[in-house]
Short mmCIF file of C-alpha atoms and ligand atoms in Angstrom, two decimals:
data_model
loop_
_atom_site.label_atom_id
_atom_site.label_comp_id
_atom_site.label_asym_id
_atom_site.label_seq_id
_atom_site.Cartn_x
_atom_site.Cartn_y
_atom_site.Cartn_z
CA MET A 972 189.72 35.31 194.04
CA ILE A 973 189.58 34.50 197.76
CA LYS A 974 192.29 37.10 198.30
CA GLN A 975 190.16 39.67 196.44
CA ILE A 976 187.10 38.91 198.56
CA GLN A 977 189.21 39.18 201.69
CA LEU A 978 190.49 42.53 200.49
CA ILE A 979 186.97 43.82 199.77
CA GLY A 980 185.87 42.57 203.18
CA LEU A 981 188.76 44.38 204.80
CA LEU A 982 187.87 47.58 202.93
CA ILE A 983 184.23 47.35 204.04
CA LEU A 984 185.37 46.77 207.61
CA LEU A 985 187.72 49.74 207.43
CA SER A 986 185.15 52.12 205.94
CA SER A 987 182.49 51.11 208.44
CA SER A 988 184.85 51.66 211.34
CA LEU A 989 185.67 55.06 209.82
CA LEU A 990 181.93 55.79 209.81
CA ILE A 991 181.74 54.82 213.47
CA ALA A 992 184.67 57.10 214.17
CA GLN A 993 182.65 60.00 212.77
CA GLN A 994 180.96 62.11 215.41
CA GLU A 995 177.56 60.81 216.44
CA VAL A 996 177.38 62.45 219.84
CA PRO A 997 178.18 66.02 220.92
CA TYR A 998 181.86 66.94 220.80
CA SER A 999 182.44 67.20 224.54
CA SER A 1000 184.92 65.68 226.96
CA ILE A 1001 183.82 67.18 230.27
CA SER A 1002 183.37 64.80 233.20
CA LYS A 1003 179.87 63.78 234.20
CA LYS A 1004 180.65 64.75 237.76
CA THR A 1005 181.56 68.32 236.79
CA MET A 1006 178.31 68.68 234.85
CA GLU A 1007 176.30 67.30 237.76
CA GLY A 1008 177.89 69.90 240.00
CA PHE A 1009 176.92 72.60 237.52
CA MET A 1010 173.34 71.38 237.15
CA ASP A 1011 172.91 71.27 240.95
CA LYS A 1012 173.37 75.05 241.02
CA ARG A 1013 170.15 75.71 239.10
CA PHE A 1014 170.30 79.54 239.22
CA GLY A 1015 172.91 81.97 237.92
CA MET A 1016 173.28 85.65 237.04
CA PHE A 1017 174.03 86.78 233.49
CA ILE A 1018 175.46 90.28 233.17
CA HIS A 1019 175.56 92.17 229.85
CA TRP A 1020 177.55 95.37 230.19
CA GLY A 1021 179.81 97.70 228.28
CA PRO A 1022 180.20 101.22 226.84
CA VAL A 1023 176.95 100.77 224.85
CA THR A 1024 175.03 101.40 228.10
CA LEU A 1025 175.85 105.09 227.52
CA ARG A 1026 173.30 104.93 224.69
CA GLY A 1027 170.87 102.57 226.44
CA THR A 1028 170.55 100.44 223.29
CA GLU A 1029 171.18 96.72 222.79
CA ILE A 1030 174.75 95.51 223.20
CA GLY A 1031 176.35 94.52 219.87
CA TRP A 1032 173.17 94.58 217.83
CA SER A 1033 172.58 98.35 217.94
CA ARG A 1034 175.92 99.02 216.25
CA ASN A 1035 174.84 100.24 212.81
CA HIS A 1036 171.22 99.68 213.89
CA GLY A 1037 170.13 102.85 215.67
CA VAL A 1038 173.61 103.86 216.76
CA SER A 1039 176.05 104.74 213.99
CA GLN A 1040 179.22 102.68 213.81
CA SER A 1041 181.47 105.68 214.47
CA ASP A 1042 179.37 106.75 217.47
CA TYR A 1043 179.23 103.19 218.83
CA ASP A 1044 182.94 102.50 218.37
CA ASN A 1045 183.91 105.70 220.20
CA LEU A 1046 181.67 105.28 223.23
CA TYR A 1047 184.49 103.64 225.19
CA LYS A 1048 186.27 107.01 225.37
CA LYS A 1049 183.46 108.21 227.65
CA PHE A 1050 182.85 104.97 229.56
CA ASP A 1051 183.59 105.82 233.20
CA PRO A 1052 181.46 103.69 235.54
CA VAL A 1053 182.70 105.38 238.72
CA SER A 1054 180.10 103.59 240.87
CA PHE A 1055 181.12 100.09 239.72
CA ASP A 1056 181.50 97.88 242.79
CA ALA A 1057 182.22 94.24 242.03
CA ASP A 1058 181.39 93.22 245.61
CA ALA A 1059 177.99 94.91 245.33
CA TRP A 1060 177.17 93.03 242.10
CA VAL A 1061 178.26 89.69 243.51
CA LYS A 1062 176.35 90.29 246.75
CA THR A 1063 173.27 91.07 244.67
CA ALA A 1064 173.68 87.70 242.95
CA ARG A 1065 174.28 85.90 246.25
CA ASP A 1066 171.27 87.56 247.90
CA ALA A 1067 169.13 86.51 244.93
CA GLY A 1068 170.05 82.90 245.65
CA MET A 1069 172.21 82.69 242.53
CA LYS A 1070 175.15 80.29 242.62
CA TYR A 1071 177.14 81.49 239.60
CA LEU A 1072 177.73 84.66 237.61
CA THR A 1073 178.59 85.16 233.94
CA ILE A 1074 180.01 88.47 232.65
CA THR A 1075 180.24 89.56 229.01
CA ALA A 1076 184.02 89.87 228.75
CA LYS A 1077 183.56 90.47 225.01
CA HIS A 1078 180.28 90.82 223.09
CA HIS A 1079 179.70 91.07 219.32
CA ASP A 1080 180.90 94.72 219.38
CA GLY A 1081 184.45 93.53 220.18
CA PHE A 1082 184.96 95.66 223.31
CA CYS A 1083 186.95 93.89 226.04
CA LEU A 1084 186.15 94.39 229.72
CA TRP A 1085 189.61 93.20 230.80
CA PRO A 1086 193.13 94.54 230.15
CA THR A 1087 193.89 92.27 227.20
CA ALA A 1088 197.33 92.55 225.65
CA TYR A 1089 195.89 91.66 222.25
CA SER A 1090 193.53 94.58 221.54
CA ASP A 1091 193.59 98.26 222.43
CA TYR A 1092 189.81 98.28 222.39
CA ASN A 1093 189.61 97.45 226.08
CA ILE A 1094 188.71 98.81 229.50
CA MET A 1095 192.23 100.21 230.17
CA ASN A 1096 191.72 102.71 227.38
CA THR A 1097 188.52 104.10 228.88
CA PRO A 1098 188.60 106.87 231.52
CA PHE A 1099 187.76 104.11 234.04
CA LYS A 1100 190.97 102.08 233.54
CA LYS A 1101 190.06 99.19 235.87
CA ASP A 1102 189.88 95.47 235.19
CA VAL A 1103 186.17 94.69 235.47
CA VAL A 1104 186.58 90.96 234.76
CA GLY A 1105 189.36 90.67 237.34
CA ALA A 1106 187.39 92.56 240.01
CA LEU A 1107 184.38 90.28 239.48
CA ALA A 1108 186.51 87.12 239.54
CA LYS A 1109 187.96 88.25 242.88
CA ALA A 1110 184.59 89.18 244.39
CA CYS A 1111 183.07 85.88 243.26
CA LYS A 1112 185.84 84.00 245.03
CA LYS A 1113 185.22 86.05 248.17
CA TYR A 1114 181.49 85.31 248.21
CA LYS A 1115 181.75 81.71 246.92
CA ILE A 1116 179.90 82.38 243.70
CA LYS A 1117 181.20 80.45 240.67
CA PHE A 1118 182.75 82.91 238.22
CA CYS A 1119 181.99 82.44 234.52
CA ILE A 1120 182.91 84.31 231.35
CA TYR A 1121 180.87 85.11 228.23
CA TYR A 1122 183.05 85.43 225.13
CA THR A 1123 181.49 85.67 221.71
CA VAL A 1124 183.03 84.15 218.60
CA LEU A 1125 181.96 86.73 216.04
CA ASP A 1126 183.52 90.18 216.28
CA TRP A 1127 182.07 92.90 214.04
CA TYR A 1128 184.80 95.34 215.19
CA ASP A 1129 187.96 93.36 214.54
CA ARG A 1130 189.31 93.67 210.97
CA ARG A 1131 190.65 90.10 211.02
CA TYR A 1132 187.11 88.74 211.33
CA PRO A 1133 185.53 88.79 207.83
CA LEU A 1134 182.13 90.36 208.62
CA HIS A 1135 181.98 93.85 210.10
CA ASN A 1136 178.31 94.35 210.68
CA ASP A 1137 175.15 92.41 211.57
CA GLY A 1138 173.45 91.32 208.33
CA ASN A 1139 176.65 91.71 206.33
CA THR A 1140 177.30 88.53 204.34
CA VAL A 1141 180.08 89.56 201.95
CA PRO A 1142 183.39 88.69 203.62
CA ASP A 1143 186.11 91.31 203.74
CA PRO A 1144 188.92 90.02 201.46
CA LYS A 1145 191.48 91.62 203.78
CA ALA A 1146 190.24 89.61 206.76
CA ASP A 1147 192.06 86.49 207.94
CA MET A 1148 190.29 83.80 209.96
CA GLN A 1149 193.54 82.06 210.81
CA GLN A 1150 194.84 85.23 212.43
CA PHE A 1151 191.49 85.85 214.06
CA VAL A 1152 191.41 82.37 215.60
CA GLN A 1153 194.92 82.93 216.94
CA TYR A 1154 193.67 86.21 218.46
CA MET A 1155 190.83 84.26 220.11
CA LYS A 1156 193.28 81.70 221.48
CA ASN A 1157 195.50 84.43 222.89
CA GLN A 1158 192.57 86.10 224.61
CA LEU A 1159 191.09 82.85 225.88
CA THR A 1160 194.49 81.95 227.33
CA GLU A 1161 194.48 85.27 229.19
CA LEU A 1162 190.95 84.72 230.45
CA VAL A 1163 191.45 81.12 231.54
CA THR A 1164 194.89 81.50 233.12
CA ASN A 1165 194.27 84.87 234.82
CA TYR A 1166 190.70 84.47 236.02
CA HIS A 1167 190.14 80.69 236.22
CA PRO A 1168 186.52 80.70 235.08
CA TYR A 1169 184.27 77.84 236.15
CA MET A 1170 182.44 78.03 232.82
CA LEU A 1171 182.85 79.71 229.43
CA TRP A 1172 179.72 80.95 227.65
CA PHE A 1173 180.37 81.22 223.90
CA ASP A 1174 177.98 82.89 221.45
CA GLY A 1175 177.97 84.35 217.93
CA ASN A 1176 178.84 81.04 216.22
CA TRP A 1177 176.16 81.23 213.51
CA GLU A 1178 177.90 83.34 210.87
CA ALA A 1179 179.46 81.66 207.83
CA PRO A 1180 183.16 82.35 208.57
CA TRP A 1181 182.93 80.21 211.72
CA THR A 1182 183.08 76.47 210.99
CA ALA A 1183 182.52 73.31 213.00
CA ALA A 1184 186.25 72.62 212.70
CA HIS A 1185 187.07 76.03 214.25
CA GLY A 1186 184.76 75.11 217.13
CA ARG A 1187 186.43 71.77 217.79
CA ASP A 1188 189.86 73.36 217.54
CA ILE A 1189 188.98 75.95 220.21
CA TYR A 1190 187.32 73.26 222.35
CA ASP A 1191 190.47 71.09 222.28
CA PHE A 1192 192.63 74.15 222.92
CA LEU A 1193 190.59 75.02 226.01
CA ARG A 1194 190.55 71.44 227.30
CA LYS A 1195 194.35 71.49 227.27
CA LEU A 1196 194.34 74.76 229.22
CA ASP A 1197 191.78 73.51 231.73
CA PRO A 1198 190.34 69.97 231.64
CA GLU A 1199 187.52 70.99 234.00
CA VAL A 1200 186.28 74.30 232.55
CA ILE A 1201 182.64 73.94 231.48
CA ILE A 1202 181.94 75.10 227.91
CA ASN A 1203 178.45 75.88 226.60
CA ASN A 1204 177.26 74.54 223.25
CA ARG A 1205 177.84 77.59 221.07
CA LEU A 1206 181.26 76.66 219.74
CA GLY A 1207 180.04 74.31 217.02
CA LYS A 1208 177.28 74.79 214.49
CA GLY A 1209 173.66 73.65 214.66
CA THR A 1210 170.93 74.55 217.09
CA HIS A 1211 171.69 75.97 220.54
CA GLU A 1212 168.51 74.62 221.98
CA VAL A 1213 169.39 70.96 222.35
CA MET A 1214 172.49 68.79 222.18
CA SER A 1215 173.03 67.04 218.86
CA ALA A 1216 175.75 65.47 216.74
CA ALA A 1217 176.56 68.96 215.38
CA THR A 1218 177.14 70.26 218.90
CA THR A 1219 180.52 71.26 220.23
CA GLY A 1220 180.27 71.96 223.94
CA ASP A 1221 179.05 70.53 227.19
CA TYR A 1222 175.47 71.75 227.60
CA ALA A 1223 172.54 73.20 225.64
CA THR A 1224 171.52 76.87 225.79
CA PRO A 1225 167.91 77.69 224.88
CA GLU A 1226 167.62 81.49 224.73
CA GLN A 1227 164.73 83.66 226.00
CA LYS A 1228 162.62 80.58 226.65
CA VAL A 1229 162.42 77.72 229.12
CA GLY A 1230 163.97 74.62 227.56
CA GLY A 1231 162.11 71.36 227.08
CA ILE A 1232 162.40 68.70 229.78
CA ASN A 1233 165.51 66.56 229.34
CA MET A 1234 166.72 64.03 231.89
CA THR A 1235 169.94 63.15 230.06
CA ASP A 1236 171.48 66.26 228.46
CA PRO A 1237 172.43 69.21 230.67
CA TRP A 1238 170.91 72.57 229.71
CA GLU A 1239 170.58 76.15 230.85
CA SER A 1240 168.04 78.74 229.68
CA CYS A 1241 169.29 82.31 229.46
CA ILE A 1242 166.45 84.78 229.96
CA THR A 1243 166.45 88.55 230.49
CA LEU A 1244 164.91 90.15 233.59
CA CYS A 1245 163.91 93.11 231.38
CA THR A 1246 163.57 92.96 227.58
CA GLN A 1247 167.07 94.05 226.57
CA TRP A 1248 170.28 92.22 227.45
CA ALA A 1249 172.07 95.50 228.08
CA TRP A 1250 170.56 98.29 230.21
CA LYS A 1251 167.75 100.30 228.70
CA PRO A 1252 166.25 103.16 230.68
CA GLY A 1253 162.70 102.33 231.77
CA ASP A 1254 162.81 98.87 230.17
CA ALA A 1255 159.81 96.66 231.01
CA MET A 1256 160.71 94.28 233.83
CA LYS A 1257 159.28 90.84 234.55
CA SER A 1258 157.05 90.47 237.59
CA LEU A 1259 158.16 88.46 240.60
CA GLN A 1260 155.59 85.85 239.63
CA GLN A 1261 157.09 85.52 236.13
CA CYS A 1262 160.59 85.23 237.58
CA ILE A 1263 159.69 82.59 240.16
CA ARG A 1264 157.63 80.54 237.73
CA THR A 1265 160.38 80.73 235.12
CA LEU A 1266 162.87 79.36 237.64
CA ALA A 1267 160.47 76.66 238.86
CA SER A 1268 159.60 75.61 235.29
CA THR A 1269 163.26 75.47 234.36
CA ALA A 1270 164.07 73.28 237.38
CA GLY A 1271 160.96 71.25 236.53
CA GLY A 1272 162.49 70.55 233.11
CA ASN A 1273 165.79 69.54 234.74
CA GLY A 1274 167.58 72.71 233.61
CA ASN A 1275 169.36 75.79 234.98
CA LEU A 1276 168.26 79.42 234.70
CA LEU A 1277 170.79 82.12 233.82
CA LEU A 1278 168.80 85.27 234.54
CA ASN A 1279 170.21 88.39 232.89
CA ILE A 1280 170.55 91.86 234.29
CA GLY A 1281 172.05 94.93 232.62
CA PRO A 1282 173.86 97.33 234.96
CA MET A 1283 173.76 101.08 234.25
CA PRO A 1284 176.56 103.14 232.61
CA ASP A 1285 177.62 104.47 236.01
CA GLY A 1286 178.23 100.92 237.25
CA ARG A 1287 175.22 100.47 239.51
CA ILE A 1288 172.51 97.85 239.15
CA GLU A 1289 169.12 99.57 238.90
CA GLU A 1290 167.45 99.53 242.32
CA ARG A 1291 164.21 98.05 240.94
CA GLN A 1292 166.17 95.17 239.36
CA ALA A 1293 168.13 94.61 242.57
CA ALA A 1294 164.84 94.67 244.51
CA ARG A 1295 163.33 92.02 242.22
CA LEU A 1296 166.39 89.85 242.72
CA ARG A 1297 166.13 90.25 246.50
CA GLU A 1298 162.52 89.07 246.26
CA MET A 1299 163.74 86.00 244.37
CA GLY A 1300 166.27 85.46 247.14
CA SER A 1301 163.59 85.64 249.85
CA TRP A 1302 161.46 83.13 247.97
CA LEU A 1303 164.44 80.79 247.56
CA LYS A 1304 165.35 81.09 251.25
CA LYS A 1305 161.98 79.61 252.01
CA TYR A 1306 161.60 77.17 249.11
CA GLY A 1307 165.19 76.54 247.95
CA ALA A 1308 165.01 72.84 248.86
CA SER A 1309 162.58 72.41 245.97
CA VAL A 1310 165.03 73.95 243.47
CA TYR A 1311 168.73 73.45 244.27
CA SER A 1312 170.24 70.02 243.65
CA THR A 1313 166.92 68.62 242.52
CA LYS A 1314 166.08 66.76 239.32
CA GLY A 1315 163.16 67.73 237.08
CA GLY A 1316 159.96 65.65 236.88
CA PRO A 1317 158.58 63.07 237.19
CA PHE A 1318 155.42 64.98 236.15
CA LEU A 1319 155.88 66.93 232.92
CA PRO A 1320 155.90 70.70 233.44
CA ASP A 1321 153.02 72.81 232.05
CA SER A 1322 151.19 76.07 232.83
CA VAL A 1323 149.55 74.56 235.93
CA LEU A 1324 152.59 73.05 237.64
CA ALA A 1325 156.22 72.01 237.51
CA ALA A 1326 157.65 69.08 239.45
CA THR A 1327 161.10 68.58 240.93
CA ARG A 1328 162.45 65.73 243.02
CA LYS A 1329 165.22 64.84 245.39
CA GLY A 1330 165.59 61.52 247.20
CA ASN A 1331 162.22 60.42 248.54
CA LYS A 1332 160.61 63.80 247.94
CA ILE A 1333 158.65 65.05 244.96
CA TYR A 1334 158.00 68.80 244.93
CA ILE A 1335 154.94 70.08 243.10
CA HIS A 1336 155.25 73.76 242.16
CA LEU A 1337 151.63 74.79 241.84
CA PHE A 1338 150.98 77.87 239.71
CA GLN A 1339 147.22 77.64 239.55
CA LYS A 1340 144.58 76.24 241.86
CA PRO A 1341 142.42 73.67 240.11
CA ALA A 1342 138.63 74.05 240.46
CA GLY A 1343 138.40 70.94 242.66
CA PRO A 1344 141.12 68.87 244.30
CA LEU A 1345 144.48 68.46 242.60
CA LYS A 1346 144.53 65.19 240.68
CA LEU A 1347 147.83 63.61 239.67
CA PRO A 1348 148.55 60.21 238.16
CA ALA A 1349 149.86 57.79 240.80
CA VAL A 1350 153.64 57.31 240.68
CA PRO A 1351 154.19 53.71 239.52
CA GLY A 1352 155.81 51.55 242.18
CA LEU A 1353 155.95 54.31 244.80
CA ARG A 1354 153.57 55.17 247.60
CA VAL A 1355 152.90 58.63 249.08
CA LYS A 1356 153.57 58.62 252.80
CA LYS A 1357 152.92 62.27 253.57
CA ALA A 1358 151.80 65.39 251.70
CA TYR A 1359 152.28 68.96 252.90
CA PHE A 1360 153.12 72.46 251.73
CA LEU A 1361 156.83 73.19 252.00
CA GLN A 1362 157.14 75.31 255.17
CA GLY A 1363 153.39 74.87 255.67
CA ASP A 1364 150.39 72.73 256.50
CA LYS A 1365 149.62 69.10 255.83
CA VAL A 1366 147.55 68.29 252.75
CA PRO A 1367 144.96 65.50 252.97
CA PHE A 1368 145.25 63.01 250.12
CA ARG A 1369 143.84 59.73 248.91
CA LEU A 1370 144.51 57.29 246.09
CA GLU A 1371 141.59 56.56 243.80
CA GLN A 1372 141.82 54.46 240.64
CA GLU A 1373 145.51 55.09 240.03
CA GLN A 1374 145.01 58.80 240.77
CA LEU A 1375 146.44 60.77 243.62
CA ILE A 1376 143.80 63.22 244.86
CA LEU A 1377 145.00 66.11 247.03
CA SER A 1378 142.53 68.34 248.86
CA LEU A 1379 143.84 71.88 248.63
CA PRO A 1380 142.90 74.73 250.97
CA GLN A 1381 140.67 77.61 249.76
CA GLN A 1382 143.74 79.74 249.32
CA LEU A 1383 147.16 78.51 248.26
CA PRO A 1384 149.94 79.50 250.70
CA ASP A 1385 151.96 81.25 247.96
CA GLU A 1386 150.29 82.97 245.02
CA ASN A 1387 153.41 82.80 242.85
CA ASP A 1388 154.29 79.17 243.41
CA ALA A 1389 152.80 77.04 246.18
CA VAL A 1390 155.25 74.20 246.75
CA LEU A 1391 153.68 70.89 247.74
CA VAL A 1392 155.88 68.10 249.07
CA LEU A 1393 154.99 64.48 248.42
CA GLU A 1394 157.03 62.26 250.69
CA MET A 1395 157.32 58.90 248.99
CA ASP A 1396 158.26 55.52 250.45
CA LYS A 1397 161.22 55.19 248.06
CA ASN A 1398 163.71 57.27 246.14
CA ALA A 1399 161.85 59.05 243.32
CA GLU A 1400 164.81 60.33 241.33
CA SER A 1401 164.84 57.64 238.67
CA VAL A 1402 161.08 57.29 238.18
CA PRO A 1403 160.33 57.61 234.42
CA LEU A 1404 158.53 60.79 233.31
CA ILE A 1405 154.78 60.80 233.82
CA ARG A 1406 152.31 62.53 231.50
CA LYS A 1407 149.38 64.04 233.36
O1 H79 B 431 174.18 88.07 224.27
C1 H79 B 431 172.81 87.91 224.09
C2 H79 B 431 172.37 88.29 222.71
O2 H79 B 431 172.94 89.52 222.29
C3 H79 B 431 172.89 87.14 221.92
N1 H79 B 431 172.82 86.01 222.82
C4 H79 B 431 172.40 86.46 224.10
C5 H79 B 431 172.97 85.65 225.22
C6 H79 B 431 172.14 86.84 220.72
N2 H79 B 431 172.68 86.30 219.71
N3 H79 B 431 171.76 86.07 218.81
N4 H79 B 431 170.65 86.47 219.27
C7 H79 B 431 170.81 86.97 220.46
C8 H79 B 431 169.43 86.30 218.54
C9 H79 B 431 169.22 87.54 217.79
C10 H79 B 431 168.13 88.27 218.04
C11 H79 B 431 167.91 89.49 217.31
FE1 H79 B 431 167.67 91.25 218.15
C12 H79 B 431 166.65 89.97 216.96
C13 H79 B 431 168.88 90.35 216.81
C14 H79 B 431 168.23 91.45 216.23
C15 H79 B 431 166.85 91.22 216.34
C16 H79 B 431 167.49 90.88 220.17
C17 H79 B 431 166.51 91.75 219.77
C18 H79 B 431 168.72 91.48 219.88
C19 H79 B 431 168.45 92.72 219.31
C20 H79 B 431 167.09 92.88 219.25
#
């Protein structure tokens, strides 16, 4: 009897430890230090590019939606971006104040921008015949911009992948996921060993053939290739927006929106400068104000911004897009201290302001001038020593009933984002979030 009870006890113990062994946190083994280095960068360039720019429609998605499959799949034969200049692209990123760059090595359409040995559908079989990924990796090294690679999981072109079209849900019986995953591993080995990316940006993980187990297998495979390469959270299943137990990857990737404030999990919002990811002639472009406020709000939520541009089929970045990025760069030259290497908060971001902090300084990114003085809740345990506009005048302030009251001038010094500095008597980086 006692033996039986002991046995049952042992079984319970075993099963509960098995439960504990099940994944309760994201599947990620990156070092905290590497992620801190990534999050300090705050601003990167996303580039969506490929033969589809010859049609000016959306990359991947317009295949069989507006552009026929046979037309789409033959565009590469005419892709000859003679004006492509990797140095020019990277300098555009650098001059915008961006610290990293991510290129679509392969999007959902399956076309490869590097000379892969594992598919003929690649840049060497276009009239251009030059390694775009390699040229960018080299230029990034030259200009000290971290080089990153976008590589999507799903591939509507490759016959080994079971679905051949967006919206298609009936798997091709002739497809073979095992072979397809091997193809992915071969290509990822090429990309990691030849170009040494700082980060890998996966996508296209939502279709049924891709499983959580596939994601973990690729994650482990990559970790063996490079223990330090950062991997976004689109290898597993579940939402991209936040980290969860279903996540495989190192950071969350809200898309086309600023992510919610999060002081523990790293995240990066990817947002397009125009409306399309790939170049579209005459596409509507965001104003400088929208761009600056998007960056400030992202930093205010403790996240990074990966701002996307789509270069033209001839290889140039549209002058108006380059000009907008230069304007961002000028703004960051002046106000960069309130963005790079900061933490978000302690005040929660909203449409009026976003807050960032570093050491003893709290930066208030003011988007709107309140009717009267600016009123903020006092920061518990910390005292304001000085208040002034970054690169500007002093701001008179007083404390009244647990409220900090700042007297603003008639006109804010920057109409897009007036950055106020509150110099505190102590380090403000670990102050808990404050609701206004
Ligand atoms: O690579 C970019 C997108 O192509 C890809 N992720 C970013 C980084 C992406 N994957 N899923 N989605 C975007 C969401 C799908 C949105 C869609 Fe649409 C709405 C697909 C079809 C309608 C956006 C708008 C894409 C085409 C039109």
